[in-house]
XYZ file of N, CA and C in Angstrom:
636
model
N 16.395 -29.998 -13.989
C 15.155 -29.249 -14.027
C 15.101 -28.216 -15.154
N 16.260 -27.973 -15.773
C 16.292 -27.008 -16.873
C 15.365 -27.421 -18.015
N 15.356 -28.717 -18.435
C 14.423 -29.113 -19.489
C 12.961 -28.882 -19.106
N 12.620 -29.074 -17.834
C 11.232 -28.849 -17.394
C 10.881 -27.375 -17.513
N 11.789 -26.506 -17.070
C 11.536 -25.064 -17.126
C 11.383 -24.588 -18.564
N 12.374 -24.908 -19.392
C 12.330 -24.454 -20.780
C 11.235 -25.165 -21.565
N 10.959 -26.429 -21.217
C 9.876 -27.145 -21.873
C 8.523 -26.526 -21.567
N 8.345 -26.055 -20.341
C 7.102 -25.386 -19.963
C 6.915 -24.115 -20.779
N 8.001 -23.348 -20.923
C 7.929 -22.120 -21.722
C 7.612 -22.438 -23.179
N 8.313 -23.430 -23.735
C 8.119 -23.788 -25.138
C 6.698 -24.298 -25.390
N 6.202 -25.160 -24.497
C 4.848 -25.693 -24.661
C 3.817 -24.575 -24.539
N 4.040 -23.665 -23.592
C 3.112 -22.548 -23.429
C 3.093 -21.640 -24.634
N 4.270 -21.328 -25.182
C 4.331 -20.481 -26.369
C 3.697 -21.155 -27.582
N 3.873 -22.473 -27.681
C 3.238 -23.200 -28.775
C 1.715 -23.104 -28.677
N 1.202 -23.311 -27.466
C -0.242 -23.231 -27.266
C -0.759 -21.822 -27.531
N -0.034 -20.817 -27.046
C -0.451 -19.435 -27.274
C -0.396 -19.099 -28.758
N 0.648 -19.622 -29.440
C 0.752 -19.394 -30.871
C -0.421 -19.966 -31.641
N -0.973 -21.073 -31.154
C -2.155 -21.657 -31.783
C -3.404 -20.837 -31.485
N -3.394 -20.185 -30.313
C -4.543 -19.397 -29.897
C -4.494 -17.978 -30.444
N -3.288 -17.420 -30.531
C -3.125 -16.019 -30.919
C -1.899 -15.886 -31.812
N -2.115 -15.661 -33.083
C -1.023 -15.587 -34.051
C -0.186 -14.315 -33.905
N -0.662 -13.348 -33.123
C 0.038 -12.077 -33.017
C 1.219 -12.141 -32.051
N 1.309 -13.202 -31.254
C 2.385 -13.312 -30.276
C 3.633 -13.851 -30.959
N 4.611 -12.976 -31.154
C 5.872 -13.364 -31.781
C 7.025 -12.760 -30.979
N 7.436 -13.435 -29.916
C 8.498 -12.890 -29.060
C 9.799 -12.686 -29.827
N 10.465 -11.585 -29.520
C 11.720 -11.248 -30.194
C 12.834 -12.185 -29.762
N 13.859 -12.239 -30.594
C 14.998 -13.112 -30.298
C 15.668 -12.729 -28.987
N 15.774 -11.419 -28.736
C 16.398 -10.963 -27.505
C 15.638 -11.431 -26.274
N 14.305 -11.396 -26.360
C 13.488 -11.845 -25.234
C 13.703 -13.327 -24.990
N 13.716 -14.112 -26.049
C 13.888 -15.545 -25.903
C 15.286 -15.886 -25.385
N 16.279 -15.083 -25.755
C 17.624 -15.288 -25.218
C 17.629 -15.043 -23.709
N 16.874 -14.021 -23.294
C 16.760 -13.753 -21.869
C 16.054 -14.880 -21.136
N 15.012 -15.438 -21.755
C 14.290 -16.563 -21.164
C 15.215 -17.770 -21.026
N 16.020 -18.028 -22.063
C 16.963 -19.151 -22.020
C 17.965 -18.978 -20.886
N 18.532 -17.781 -20.773
C 19.514 -17.526 -19.721
C 18.879 -17.645 -18.337
N 17.662 -17.102 -18.194
C 16.984 -17.157 -16.901
C 16.568 -18.582 -16.570
N 16.178 -19.345 -17.591
C 15.818 -20.739 -17.372
C 17.006 -21.563 -16.919
N 18.164 -21.309 -17.536
C 19.384 -22.006 -17.128
C 19.751 -21.651 -15.685
N 19.626 -20.364 -15.362
C 19.923 -19.935 -13.991
C 18.937 -20.566 -13.009
N 17.658 -20.639 -13.416
C 16.653 -21.233 -12.544
C 16.900 -22.704 -12.293
N 17.291 -23.425 -13.339
C 17.595 -24.842 -13.168
C 18.774 -25.058 -12.238
N 19.790 -24.227 -12.400
C 20.940 -24.320 -11.505
C 20.577 -23.973 -10.074
N 19.705 -22.984 -9.912
C 19.273 -22.573 -8.583
C 18.514 -23.693 -7.879
N 17.611 -24.354 -8.609
C 16.836 -25.435 -8.009
C 17.732 -26.614 -7.643
N 18.701 -26.890 -8.504
C 19.638 -27.964 -8.186
C 20.446 -27.665 -6.930
N 20.817 -26.398 -6.763
C 21.566 -25.986 -5.572
C 20.683 -26.019 -4.327
N 19.408 -25.663 -4.485
C 18.500 -25.630 -3.343
C 18.278 -27.009 -2.745
N 18.053 -27.991 -3.613
C 17.610 -29.293 -3.135
C 18.628 -30.410 -3.311
N 19.683 -30.158 -4.090
C 20.656 -31.212 -4.306
C 20.094 -32.317 -5.185
N 20.695 -33.481 -5.134
C 20.249 -34.571 -6.010
C 18.920 -35.186 -5.574
N 18.520 -34.969 -4.333
C 17.285 -35.584 -3.836
C 16.072 -34.699 -4.008
N 14.958 -35.152 -3.445
C 13.693 -34.430 -3.434
C 13.271 -33.990 -4.842
N 13.146 -34.969 -5.721
C 12.778 -34.695 -7.107
C 11.405 -34.045 -7.213
N 10.468 -34.459 -6.371
C 9.090 -33.959 -6.453
C 9.037 -32.445 -6.227
N 9.727 -31.968 -5.208
C 9.722 -30.529 -4.921
C 10.406 -29.750 -6.035
N 11.493 -30.274 -6.541
C 12.194 -29.592 -7.638
C 11.318 -29.526 -8.883
N 10.587 -30.607 -9.151
C 9.714 -30.631 -10.315
C 8.613 -29.584 -10.193
N 7.987 -29.497 -9.019
C 6.916 -28.534 -8.813
C 7.437 -27.106 -8.933
N 8.591 -26.842 -8.332
C 9.155 -25.493 -8.428
C 9.592 -25.177 -9.859
N 10.057 -26.182 -10.584
C 10.439 -25.971 -11.984
C 9.223 -25.566 -12.813
N 8.073 -26.163 -12.537
C 6.844 -25.780 -13.230
C 6.457 -24.347 -12.900
N 6.602 -23.977 -11.631
C 6.294 -22.601 -11.231
C 7.220 -21.617 -11.948
N 8.517 -21.921 -11.942
C 9.489 -21.041 -12.599
C 9.231 -20.971 -14.098
N 8.936 -22.109 -14.721
C 8.655 -22.122 -16.155
C 7.451 -21.271 -16.500
N 6.419 -21.349 -15.688
C 5.218 -20.539 -15.923
C 5.512 -19.054 -15.715
N 6.334 -18.742 -14.726
C 6.703 -17.343 -14.515
C 7.469 -16.790 -15.713
N 8.377 -17.599 -16.267
C 9.126 -17.148 -17.448
C 8.206 -16.984 -18.648
N 7.243 -17.883 -18.790
C 6.263 -17.759 -19.875
C 5.462 -16.474 -19.698
N 5.071 -16.176 -18.452
C 4.338 -14.944 -18.168
C 5.201 -13.725 -18.476
N 6.517 -13.831 -18.226
C 7.416 -12.726 -18.545
C 7.385 -12.405 -20.038
N 7.398 -13.455 -20.857
C 7.414 -13.259 -22.304
C 6.165 -12.521 -22.759
N 4.996 -13.020 -22.396
C 3.754 -12.395 -22.871
C 3.541 -11.026 -22.218
N 4.030 -10.858 -20.989
C 3.890 -9.559 -20.333
C 4.738 -8.508 -21.036
N 5.944 -8.879 -21.446
C 6.823 -7.948 -22.146
C 6.299 -7.664 -23.552
N 5.828 -8.705 -24.238
C 5.415 -8.561 -25.638
C 4.083 -7.848 -25.770
N 3.107 -8.202 -24.930
C 1.759 -7.673 -25.127
C 1.056 -7.247 -23.843
N 1.801 -7.149 -22.741
C 1.220 -6.743 -21.455
C -0.003 -7.582 -21.105
N 0.124 -8.874 -21.302
C -0.987 -9.790 -21.037
C -0.430 -11.150 -20.639
N -1.125 -11.814 -19.723
C -0.758 -13.172 -19.334
C -2.006 -14.029 -19.432
N -1.891 -15.160 -20.091
C -3.041 -16.035 -20.288
C -3.373 -16.784 -18.995
N -4.671 -16.998 -18.783
C -5.141 -17.579 -17.522
C -4.564 -18.969 -17.250
N -4.339 -19.758 -18.303
C -3.868 -21.131 -18.073
C -2.495 -21.151 -17.399
N -1.737 -20.066 -17.558
C -0.423 -19.990 -16.906
C -0.589 -20.032 -15.392
N -1.592 -19.311 -14.886
C -1.812 -19.273 -13.440
C -2.463 -20.548 -12.936
N -3.270 -21.211 -13.772
C -3.857 -22.488 -13.346
C -2.760 -23.533 -13.142
N -1.817 -23.600 -14.083
C -0.751 -24.602 -13.993
C 0.199 -24.280 -12.843
N 0.682 -23.047 -12.800
C 1.628 -22.670 -11.745
C 0.957 -22.697 -10.378
N -0.326 -22.306 -10.326
C -1.043 -22.337 -9.056
C -1.225 -23.750 -8.543
N -1.504 -24.678 -9.458
C -1.654 -26.078 -9.053
C -0.335 -26.636 -8.535
N 0.769 -26.313 -9.212
C 2.083 -26.785 -8.768
C 2.434 -26.215 -7.396
N 2.177 -24.916 -7.207
C 2.468 -24.293 -5.917
C 1.580 -24.864 -4.817
N 0.309 -25.137 -5.161
C -0.621 -25.709 -4.178
C -0.180 -27.102 -3.745
N 0.332 -27.895 -4.686
C 0.816 -29.228 -4.345
C 2.048 -29.150 -3.452
N 2.907 -28.169 -3.707
C 4.079 -27.975 -2.856
C 3.642 -27.566 -1.452
N 2.632 -26.704 -1.384
C 2.099 -26.278 -0.092
C 1.443 -27.446 0.636
N 0.687 -28.257 -0.092
C 0.037 -29.420 0.510
C 1.076 -30.379 1.088
N 2.172 -30.588 0.347
C 3.236 -31.463 0.836
C 3.819 -30.919 2.130
N 3.961 -29.602 2.204
C 4.487 -28.970 3.414
C 3.541 -29.187 4.600
N 2.245 -28.993 4.395
C 1.264 -29.163 5.469
C 1.180 -30.626 5.898
N 1.348 -31.530 4.945
C 1.308 -32.958 5.255
C 2.486 -33.340 6.150
N 3.644 -32.746 5.876
C 4.837 -33.065 6.654
C 4.711 -32.531 8.081
N 4.173 -31.316 8.241
C 4.061 -30.731 9.577
C 3.141 -31.563 10.463
N 2.064 -32.105 9.860
C 1.130 -32.963 10.594
C 0.658 -32.282 11.892
N 0.457 -30.968 11.805
C 0.054 -30.166 12.959
C -1.104 -29.284 12.511
N -2.311 -29.610 12.977
C -3.498 -28.888 12.532
C -3.410 -27.411 12.871
N -3.007 -27.107 14.110
C -2.953 -25.699 14.533
C -1.928 -24.923 13.716
N -0.746 -25.499 13.536
C 0.285 -24.845 12.751
C -0.156 -24.705 11.298
N -0.796 -25.742 10.779
C -1.277 -25.711 9.401
C -2.314 -24.626 9.182
N -3.228 -24.475 10.127
C -4.246 -23.430 10.022
C -3.609 -22.048 10.077
N -2.582 -21.894 10.898
C -1.875 -20.617 10.974
C -1.188 -20.277 9.667
N -0.573 -21.296 9.050
C 0.092 -21.095 7.761
C -0.916 -20.663 6.705
N -2.046 -21.368 6.635
C -3.068 -21.049 5.645
C -3.700 -19.686 5.898
N -3.859 -19.326 7.172
C -4.454 -18.028 7.497
C -3.559 -16.887 7.004
N -2.255 -16.978 7.294
C -1.334 -15.936 6.856
C -1.285 -15.826 5.341
N -1.283 -16.965 4.671
C -1.251 -16.960 3.211
C -2.539 -16.367 2.642
N -3.676 -16.713 3.247
C -4.958 -16.186 2.772
C -5.032 -14.674 2.939
N -4.542 -14.172 4.068
C -4.522 -12.721 4.291
C -3.676 -12.035 3.219
N -2.535 -12.623 2.900
C -1.676 -12.047 1.864
C -2.401 -12.021 0.526
N -3.073 -13.119 0.179
C -3.817 -13.172 -1.081
C -4.884 -12.089 -1.140
N -5.626 -11.928 -0.061
C -6.702 -10.940 -0.036
C -6.146 -9.526 -0.212
N -5.057 -9.232 0.514
C -4.444 -7.909 0.399
C -3.919 -7.683 -1.012
N -3.320 -8.711 -1.599
C -2.809 -8.593 -2.966
C -3.917 -8.230 -3.947
N -4.993 -8.981 -3.905
C -6.044 -8.835 -4.916
C -6.883 -7.581 -4.692
N -7.213 -7.288 -3.434
C -8.145 -6.187 -3.164
C -7.462 -4.852 -2.910
N -6.198 -4.864 -2.533
C -5.493 -3.605 -2.282
C -4.488 -3.313 -3.387
N -3.523 -4.213 -3.553
C -2.493 -3.974 -4.552
C -3.015 -4.140 -5.979
N -4.135 -4.843 -6.126
C -4.734 -4.988 -7.444
C -5.131 -3.659 -8.055
N -5.264 -2.625 -7.218
C -5.589 -1.297 -7.711
C -4.342 -0.519 -8.114
N -3.183 -1.016 -7.715
C -1.935 -0.328 -8.026
C -1.270 -0.890 -9.272
N -1.403 -2.191 -9.480
C -0.842 -2.796 -10.688
C -1.813 -3.849 -11.201
N -1.468 -4.535 -12.271
C -2.396 -5.431 -12.947
C -2.722 -6.694 -12.153
N -3.846 -7.295 -12.523
C -4.266 -8.537 -11.881
C -3.236 -9.641 -12.091
N -2.624 -9.672 -13.269
C -1.614 -10.711 -13.538
C -0.450 -10.602 -12.555
N -0.069 -9.376 -12.210
C 1.005 -9.180 -11.241
C 0.588 -9.707 -9.869
N -0.677 -9.464 -9.500
C -1.198 -9.996 -8.235
C -1.154 -11.516 -8.226
N -1.593 -12.123 -9.337
C -1.589 -13.583 -9.423
C -0.175 -14.131 -9.326
N 0.786 -13.423 -9.941
C 2.177 -13.870 -9.870
C 2.670 -13.872 -8.429
N 2.378 -12.803 -7.696
C 2.773 -12.740 -6.291
C 2.074 -13.825 -5.475
N 0.795 -14.091 -5.779
C 0.040 -15.099 -5.033
C 0.598 -16.501 -5.258
N 0.930 -16.823 -6.512
C 1.510 -18.129 -6.820
C 2.859 -18.279 -6.129
N 3.678 -17.236 -6.209
C 4.992 -17.285 -5.548
C 4.834 -17.439 -4.042
N 3.842 -16.745 -3.473
C 3.624 -16.830 -2.026
C 3.267 -18.251 -1.609
N 2.419 -18.924 -2.410
C 2.055 -20.309 -2.094
C 3.278 -21.213 -2.157
N 4.119 -21.011 -3.186
C 5.339 -21.818 -3.311
C 6.302 -21.527 -2.163
N 6.432 -20.261 -1.820
C 7.337 -19.881 -0.727
C 6.855 -20.456 0.602
N 5.544 -20.416 0.822
C 4.991 -20.999 2.044
C 5.222 -22.500 2.061
N 5.103 -23.129 0.895
C 5.349 -24.561 0.799
C 6.780 -24.934 1.127
N 7.683 -23.968 1.005
C 9.092 -24.198 1.339
C 9.414 -23.790 2.773
N 8.379 -23.465 3.539
C 8.581 -23.157 4.940
C 8.820 -21.699 5.256
N 8.671 -20.818 4.288
C 8.882 -19.398 4.533
C 7.639 -18.777 5.163
N 7.873 -17.794 6.038
C 6.786 -17.109 6.693
C 6.346 -15.873 5.942
N 5.368 -15.185 6.518
C 4.788 -14.003 5.875
C 5.824 -12.905 5.669
N 6.784 -12.798 6.588
C 7.788 -11.742 6.471
C 8.660 -11.933 5.231
N 8.946 -13.181 4.877
C 9.745 -13.427 3.673
C 8.913 -13.252 2.411
N 7.634 -13.549 2.487
C 6.755 -13.309 1.344
C 6.702 -11.812 1.038
N 6.603 -11.006 2.089
C 6.613 -9.554 1.910
C 7.979 -9.091 1.407
N 9.043 -9.759 1.863
C 10.391 -9.431 1.383
C 10.497 -9.617 -0.122
N 9.803 -10.620 -0.644
C 9.779 -10.824 -2.098
C 9.239 -9.588 -2.800
N 8.169 -9.009 -2.262
C 7.614 -7.790 -2.850
C 8.620 -6.648 -2.778
N 9.334 -6.559 -1.661
C 10.342 -5.512 -1.507
C 11.444 -5.674 -2.553
N 11.871 -6.906 -2.772
C 12.885 -7.166 -3.796
C 12.396 -6.708 -5.177
N 11.147 -7.078 -5.520
C 10.611 -6.752 -6.845
C 10.526 -5.244 -7.049
N 9.957 -4.541 -6.075
C 9.860 -3.085 -6.191
C 11.231 -2.430 -6.093
N 12.115 -3.036 -5.304
C 13.459 -2.496 -5.155
C 14.258 -2.545 -6.440
N 13.917 -3.451 -7.345
C 14.566 -3.503 -8.654
C 13.825 -2.639 -9.672
N 12.500 -2.599 -9.570
C 11.707 -1.835 -10.528
C 11.982 -0.340 -10.440
N 11.952 0.215 -9.235
C 12.050 1.664 -9.058
C 13.373 2.233 -9.581
N 14.549 1.673 -9.214
C 15.794 2.253 -9.734
C 15.888 2.180 -11.253
N 15.443 1.072 -11.836
C 15.516 0.923 -13.290
C 14.650 1.970 -13.977
N 13.429 2.157 -13.472
C 12.541 3.140 -14.082
C 13.010 4.565 -13.815
N 13.675 4.779 -12.677
C 14.217 6.109 -12.378
C 15.355 6.438 -13.337
N 16.232 5.471 -13.562
C 17.354 5.693 -14.476
C 16.852 5.933 -15.897
N 15.806 5.202 -16.285
C 15.249 5.376 -17.633
C 14.310 6.572 -17.733
N 14.199 7.345 -16.641
C 13.377 8.564 -16.600
C 11.913 8.276 -16.932
N 11.433 7.176 -16.373
C 10.050 6.774 -16.629
C 9.154 7.005 -15.401
N 9.632 7.806 -14.450
C 8.865 8.090 -13.243
C 8.573 9.583 -13.169
N 7.301 9.928 -12.944
C 6.905 11.324 -12.830
C 7.254 11.861 -11.443
N 7.074 13.157 -11.251
C 7.338 13.771 -9.953
C 6.404 13.246 -8.873
N 5.240 12.730 -9.268
C 4.283 12.167 -8.315
C 4.571 10.704 -7.999
N 5.590 10.158 -8.645
C 5.948 8.765 -8.392
C 5.257 7.769 -9.275
N 4.503 8.225 -10.281
C 3.815 7.327 -11.207
C 4.697 7.035 -12.413
N 4.399 5.936 -13.083
C 5.130 5.594 -14.298
C 4.567 6.370 -15.487
N 5.450 6.940 -16.297
C 5.000 7.653 -17.486
C 4.432 6.672 -18.513
N 5.126 5.554 -18.678
C 4.677 4.502 -19.588
C 4.595 3.189 -18.823
N 3.573 2.381 -19.089
C 3.475 1.091 -18.383
C 4.637 0.180 -18.743
N 5.076 -0.591 -17.781
C 6.160 -1.543 -18.012
C 5.725 -2.918 -17.502
N 6.349 -3.932 -18.039
C 6.064 -5.295 -17.581
C 6.679 -5.495 -16.202
N 5.847 -5.855 -15.222
C 6.310 -5.996 -13.851
C 6.689 -7.440 -13.517
N 6.128 -8.408 -14.238
C 6.369 -9.810 -13.901
C 7.851 -10.199 -14.015
N 8.627 -9.654 -14.953
C 10.060 -9.969 -14.935
C 10.736 -9.580 -13.620
N 10.316 -8.476 -13.031
C 10.875 -8.072 -11.741
C 10.399 -9.001 -10.622
N 9.137 -9.432 -10.712
C 8.614 -10.378 -9.723
C 9.380 -11.693 -9.791
N 9.666 -12.140 -11.004
C 10.416 -13.385 -11.190
C 11.838 -13.261 -10.663
N 12.483 -12.143 -10.974
C 13.841 -11.923 -10.465
C 13.839 -11.856 -8.941
N 12.809 -11.236 -8.367
C 12.698 -11.174 -6.918
C 12.507 -12.549 -6.309
N 11.779 -13.406 -7.006
C 11.566 -14.779 -6.555
C 12.890 -15.534 -6.522
N 13.696 -15.359 -7.558
C 15.024 -15.973 -7.598
C 15.876 -15.492 -6.416
N 15.878 -14.180 -6.204
C 16.687 -13.619 -5.122
C 16.247 -14.146 -3.761
N 14.939 -14.232 -3.560
C 14.439 -14.704 -2.272
C 14.855 -16.149 -2.025
N 14.734 -17.006 -3.043
C 15.155 -18.393 -2.890
C 16.636 -18.479 -2.553
N 17.425 -17.632 -3.210
C 18.872 -17.640 -2.988
C 19.209 -17.275 -1.536
N 18.659 -16.167 -1.064
C 18.980 -15.711 0.294
C 18.335 -16.600 1.356
N 17.135 -17.121 1.067
C 16.486 -18.019 2.029
C 17.308 -19.289 2.212
N 17.908 -19.763 1.124
C 18.764 -20.944 1.214
C 20.005 -20.647 2.053
N 20.611 -19.485 1.808
C 21.830 -19.109 2.545
C 21.568 -19.021 4.043
N 20.434 -18.422 4.398
C 20.124 -18.211 5.824
C 19.292 -19.332 6.436
N 19.144 -20.436 5.704
C 18.485 -21.613 6.254
C 16.995 -21.460 6.486
N 16.333 -20.639 5.662
C 14.899 -20.407 5.831
C 14.061 -21.369 4.996
N 14.682 -22.163 4.160
C 13.946 -23.105 3.315
C 13.894 -24.459 4.000
N 12.698 -24.991 4.092
C 12.470 -26.320 4.674
C 11.884 -27.200 3.582
N 12.633 -28.178 3.125
C 12.168 -29.065 2.065
C 11.107 -30.006 2.607
N 9.920 -30.091 1.937
C 8.860 -30.986 2.420
C 9.341 -32.430 2.498
């Protein structure tokens, strides 16, 4: 799955480069993307083993899009809409596969209801605290996590992981005011992506992942 992840990033950067000549990610950023992509490919291989190629492919697309969003978020504090269309479609297909396997209308409606509530809270409440792109990243991850059988409590845990990494880093770098606000804006999607990795890791350990 590593070629899919890195290929998604490379194809996205090529397209963005054609659209916007000002996007020139630094070598250090790309080295970080390469390392994270390698880790992501290894993580997906560990999650699903040699089987279930379809689920691994969909998650690889989600991870690749998240890494692409990390690059543009760090470089220019912006994420292009097509990133969320692609990753959202992949996550939706993973979710659909999960609902198809359950074959339980009542359970399926409950899953969709919880996910919809999370989306609404993200966009209408948390959207006022951080950028829309960050909300979309959490929403895409939530759909993928739900597709893997995780409940609302684990989706919220993902947010805890992301903020749990952001706050100490910004505190150490003295980028937090006495009121708890950031002095300078920072890219949040890298923390969201790292939190997504952590959640998959711990969910696998504790048997919370259900492969469609």
